[in-house]
Amino acid sequence: MRFGRPHRHYRSTDSTNARARELAEAGAPGGLVVTADEQRAGRGRQGRSWFAPPGGALLYSALLRPLGERPLLPIAVPLAVCQAAESLAEVDCRVKWPNDVWIDDRKLAGVLIESRPQPRTGWAVIGVGLNLSIREDEFPAELRHSAASLGGDATPTMAVAALNEALARWIEAPAAEVLSGFRARDALVGRPVAWEGGSGVAVGVDDLGHLLIDSGGRTVALGAGEVHLAVG
Ligand code: BTN
């Protein structure tokens, strides 16, 4: 699947994911991309909001339709974001399971996938927020020490093109390639993690993309979207 045709750009909207979902429900074709200079109510995972000053970030939502059977989609998307970011600036990206993109242990990009999984007619909106040129002092105080920006000369227009291309590649990639790509960038291996149900040390992902945790000698598998993870 190719992404970026059609492409709707808003100067300001509440959320590109909300716009893309509306368009999906109205019958928009797969490949649709919605971007914005500014979001007034950007959405993050687990009900959080997503911050970006106008023009400082890529705010991007793509419609994947038909959705088909794609259990590895949550871990394939951040690989596309890494590829796009590394094509735009001299950075080395890692992924904090399931789909935060980090540089130097700080969050560069987040992914919010909202899907309507139905046989034949299912679709997913893939939302990506990628910080491009946000200065440290522009981030709210609570994000200042945990968020990163790409820097360099990359513009949102360049970033859209790079992500359109990288998403097409990673969404169609065979499972073995997605898993090895993820394992090569896994930021959590060997690190202590905690979730609502316990704590332990991350040991990698299984072939379904679940996070494996050694919790006192017992291996626990967590599914994307099920947990809020704290990293030590
Ligand atoms: C996260 O919590 O890490 C996910 C953040 C996803 C933010 C992007 S910005 C573009 C798209 N529109 C939204 O409202 N959210 C996603």
Coordinates of C-alpha atoms and ligand atoms in Angstrom, one line a residue:
M1 CA 0.0 0.0 0.0
R2 CA 1.2 3.5 -0.8
F3 CA 0.5 6.4 1.6
G4 CA 0.0 10.1 0.9
R5 CA -2.7 9.9 -1.7
P6 CA -5.0 11.6 -0.9
H7 CA -3.3 14.0 1.5
R8 CA -5.4 16.5 3.6
H9 CA -3.4 19.2 5.5
Y10 CA -5.0 21.4 8.2
R11 CA -3.4 24.5 9.6
S12 CA -5.2 23.7 12.8
T13 CA -7.4 20.9 13.9
D14 CA -8.3 19.1 17.1
S15 CA -6.6 15.8 16.2
T16 CA -5.4 14.4 12.9
N17 CA -6.4 10.9 14.2
A18 CA -10.0 12.2 14.8
R19 CA -10.1 13.7 11.3
A20 CA -8.8 10.5 9.7
R21 CA -11.3 8.4 11.6
E22 CA -14.1 10.6 10.4
L23 CA -12.9 10.3 6.9
A24 CA -12.5 6.5 7.3
E25 CA -16.1 6.2 8.5
A26 CA -17.2 8.3 5.5
G27 CA -15.5 5.8 3.2
A28 CA -12.1 7.3 2.5
P29 CA -9.6 5.1 0.7
G30 CA -6.6 3.3 2.2
G31 CA -3.5 5.4 1.8
L32 CA -5.2 8.6 3.0
V33 CA -2.9 10.8 5.1
V34 CA -4.0 13.7 7.3
T35 CA -1.5 16.2 8.7
A36 CA -1.7 19.4 10.6
D37 CA 0.5 22.3 11.7
E38 CA -1.2 22.4 15.0
Q39 CA -3.5 20.1 17.0
R40 CA -5.8 21.7 19.6
A41 CA -6.6 18.3 21.3
G42 CA -3.8 15.9 20.2
R43 CA -4.4 12.5 21.6
G44 CA -1.8 10.2 23.1
R45 CA -2.0 6.6 24.2
Q46 CA -3.9 5.5 27.3
G47 CA -6.1 8.6 27.3
R48 CA -3.2 11.0 27.5
S49 CA -2.9 14.2 25.5
W50 CA -0.1 14.9 23.0
F51 CA 1.8 18.2 23.1
A52 CA 3.4 19.9 20.1
P53 CA 3.8 23.7 19.4
P54 CA 2.5 24.8 16.0
G55 CA 4.9 23.8 13.2
G56 CA 7.4 22.1 15.5
A57 CA 6.4 18.5 14.9
L58 CA 5.1 16.1 12.3
L59 CA 1.5 15.5 13.2
Y60 CA 0.4 12.6 10.9
S61 CA -2.4 10.1 10.6
A62 CA -2.5 7.5 7.9
L63 CA -5.4 5.2 7.0
L64 CA -4.6 1.6 6.5
R65 CA -7.5 -0.1 4.7
P66 CA -8.2 -2.9 4.3
L67 CA -6.6 -3.8 7.7
G68 CA -6.4 -7.5 7.2
E69 CA -4.7 -9.7 9.9
R70 CA -1.7 -7.6 11.2
P71 CA -0.8 -8.7 14.7
L72 CA 2.6 -7.1 14.4
L73 CA 1.3 -3.7 13.3
P74 CA 2.0 -2.0 16.7
I75 CA 5.7 -2.9 16.5
A76 CA 6.1 -2.4 12.7
V77 CA 5.0 1.3 12.8
P78 CA 7.8 2.5 15.1
L79 CA 10.3 0.8 12.8
A80 CA 9.0 3.0 10.0
V81 CA 9.2 6.1 12.2
C82 CA 12.9 5.2 13.0
Q83 CA 13.7 4.7 9.3
A84 CA 12.1 8.1 8.5
A85 CA 13.8 9.9 11.4
E86 CA 17.2 8.5 10.5
S87 CA 16.8 9.5 6.9
L88 CA 16.2 13.1 8.0
A89 CA 18.9 13.6 10.6
E90 CA 22.0 12.0 12.1
V91 CA 20.2 10.1 14.8
D92 CA 20.2 6.5 16.1
C93 CA 16.6 5.5 17.1
R94 CA 15.5 2.8 19.5
V95 CA 12.0 1.6 20.3
K96 CA 10.5 1.4 23.7
W97 CA 7.9 -1.3 23.4
P98 CA 5.4 -1.2 22.0
N99 CA 5.9 1.9 19.9
D100 CA 7.6 4.9 21.5
V101 CA 10.6 6.0 19.5
W102 CA 13.6 7.2 21.6
I103 CA 16.9 8.9 20.9
D104 CA 19.4 9.0 23.8
D105 CA 16.7 7.6 26.2
R106 CA 14.3 10.5 25.4
K107 CA 11.0 10.2 23.5
L108 CA 11.3 11.5 20.0
A109 CA 8.0 10.2 18.6
G110 CA 4.8 8.5 19.8
V111 CA 2.3 6.3 17.9
L112 CA -1.4 6.0 18.5
I113 CA -3.2 3.3 16.4
E114 CA -6.9 3.3 16.5
S115 CA -8.5 0.5 14.6
R116 CA -11.9 -0.9 13.6
P117 CA -10.9 -4.6 13.2
Q118 CA -13.6 -6.3 11.1
P119 CA -13.3 -9.0 8.5
R120 CA -12.9 -7.5 5.0
T121 CA -14.1 -4.0 6.0
G122 CA -11.7 -3.3 8.9
W123 CA -9.4 -0.3 8.9
A124 CA -6.8 1.3 11.2
V125 CA -5.7 4.9 11.6
I126 CA -2.0 5.1 12.3
G127 CA -1.2 8.3 14.2
V128 CA 2.3 9.5 14.6
G129 CA 3.7 12.6 16.4
L130 CA 7.3 13.2 15.6
N131 CA 9.1 16.1 17.3
L132 CA 11.2 18.0 14.7
S133 CA 12.2 21.4 15.9
I134 CA 10.9 21.9 19.4
R135 CA 13.3 23.6 21.7
E136 CA 13.8 22.1 25.2
D137 CA 12.2 25.2 26.8
E138 CA 9.1 24.9 24.6
F139 CA 8.2 21.6 26.1
P140 CA 6.0 21.7 29.2
A141 CA 8.0 21.3 32.4
E142 CA 6.9 17.7 32.9
L143 CA 8.3 16.7 29.5
R144 CA 11.4 18.8 29.4
H145 CA 13.8 16.1 30.6
S146 CA 12.1 13.1 28.8
A147 CA 11.3 14.5 25.4
A148 CA 13.6 14.9 22.4
S149 CA 13.4 16.7 19.1
L150 CA 15.1 15.7 15.8
G151 CA 16.9 19.0 15.2
G152 CA 18.7 19.7 12.0
D153 CA 16.8 21.1 9.0
A154 CA 14.0 18.6 8.6
T155 CA 10.7 20.3 7.8
P156 CA 7.2 18.7 8.3
T157 CA 6.9 18.4 4.5
M158 CA 10.1 16.4 4.3
A159 CA 9.1 14.3 7.2
V160 CA 5.7 13.4 5.6
A161 CA 7.4 12.2 2.5
A162 CA 9.9 10.1 4.5
L163 CA 7.2 8.6 6.7
N164 CA 4.9 7.8 3.7
E165 CA 7.7 5.8 2.1
A166 CA 8.9 4.0 5.3
L167 CA 5.4 3.1 6.4
A168 CA 4.7 1.4 3.0
R169 CA 7.8 -0.7 3.5
W170 CA 7.3 -1.7 7.1
I171 CA 3.6 -2.4 6.9
E172 CA 4.2 -4.9 4.1
A173 CA 7.4 -6.4 5.6
P174 CA 7.3 -10.1 6.4
A175 CA 6.9 -11.0 10.1
A176 CA 10.4 -12.2 10.4
E177 CA 11.8 -8.9 9.2
V178 CA 9.6 -6.9 11.6
L179 CA 10.6 -9.1 14.5
S180 CA 14.3 -8.9 13.8
G181 CA 14.0 -5.1 13.0
F182 CA 12.3 -4.6 16.4
R183 CA 14.8 -6.8 18.3
A184 CA 17.7 -4.8 16.8
R185 CA 16.2 -1.6 18.2
D186 CA 14.6 -2.8 21.4
A187 CA 15.4 -0.2 24.1
L188 CA 14.0 -2.3 27.0
V189 CA 16.0 -5.5 26.9
G190 CA 17.8 -5.9 30.3
R191 CA 16.0 -3.0 31.9
P192 CA 13.7 -3.1 34.9
V193 CA 10.1 -2.5 34.1
A194 CA 6.9 -2.3 36.1
W195 CA 3.2 -2.5 35.1
E196 CA -0.1 -2.6 37.0
G197 CA 0.3 -6.4 37.5
G198 CA 3.9 -6.7 38.6
S199 CA 7.5 -5.9 37.8
G200 CA 10.6 -7.6 36.4
V201 CA 13.3 -7.3 33.8
A202 CA 12.5 -7.0 30.1
V203 CA 14.0 -9.9 28.0
G204 CA 12.6 -9.1 24.5
V205 CA 9.5 -9.7 22.4
D206 CA 7.9 -13.0 21.4
D207 CA 6.9 -13.8 17.8
L208 CA 3.5 -12.1 18.3
G209 CA 5.2 -8.9 19.4
H210 CA 4.3 -9.4 23.1
L211 CA 6.8 -8.0 25.6
L212 CA 8.5 -10.8 27.6
I213 CA 9.4 -10.0 31.2
D214 CA 11.4 -12.1 33.6
S215 CA 9.4 -11.6 36.8
G216 CA 11.2 -13.4 39.6
G217 CA 12.1 -16.4 37.4
R218 CA 8.7 -16.6 35.8
T219 CA 8.3 -15.3 32.2
V220 CA 5.3 -13.0 31.7
A221 CA 4.1 -11.9 28.2
L222 CA 2.3 -8.5 27.9
G223 CA 0.2 -7.5 25.0
A224 CA 0.5 -4.0 23.5
G225 CA -2.3 -1.8 24.7
E226 CA -2.9 -3.9 27.8
V227 CA -0.5 -2.2 30.2
H228 CA 1.0 1.1 31.3
L229 CA 4.7 0.4 31.6
A230 CA 7.2 2.2 33.8
V231 CA 10.9 1.8 32.9
G232 CA 13.6 1.9 35.5
Ligands
BTN1 C1 1.7 8.5 22.5 O1 1.0 8.6 23.5 O2 2.9 8.2 22.6 C2 1.1 8.5 21.1 C3 1.1 9.9 20.6 C4 0.5 10.0 19.2 C5 0.3 11.5 18.8 C6 -0.1 11.6 17.4 S1 0.1 13.3 16.8 C7 -0.8 12.9 15.3 C8 -1.9 11.9 15.7 N1 -3.1 12.7 16.1 C9 -3.4 12.5 17.4 O3 -4.3 13.1 18.0 N2 -2.5 11.7 18.0 C10 -1.5 11.2 17.0

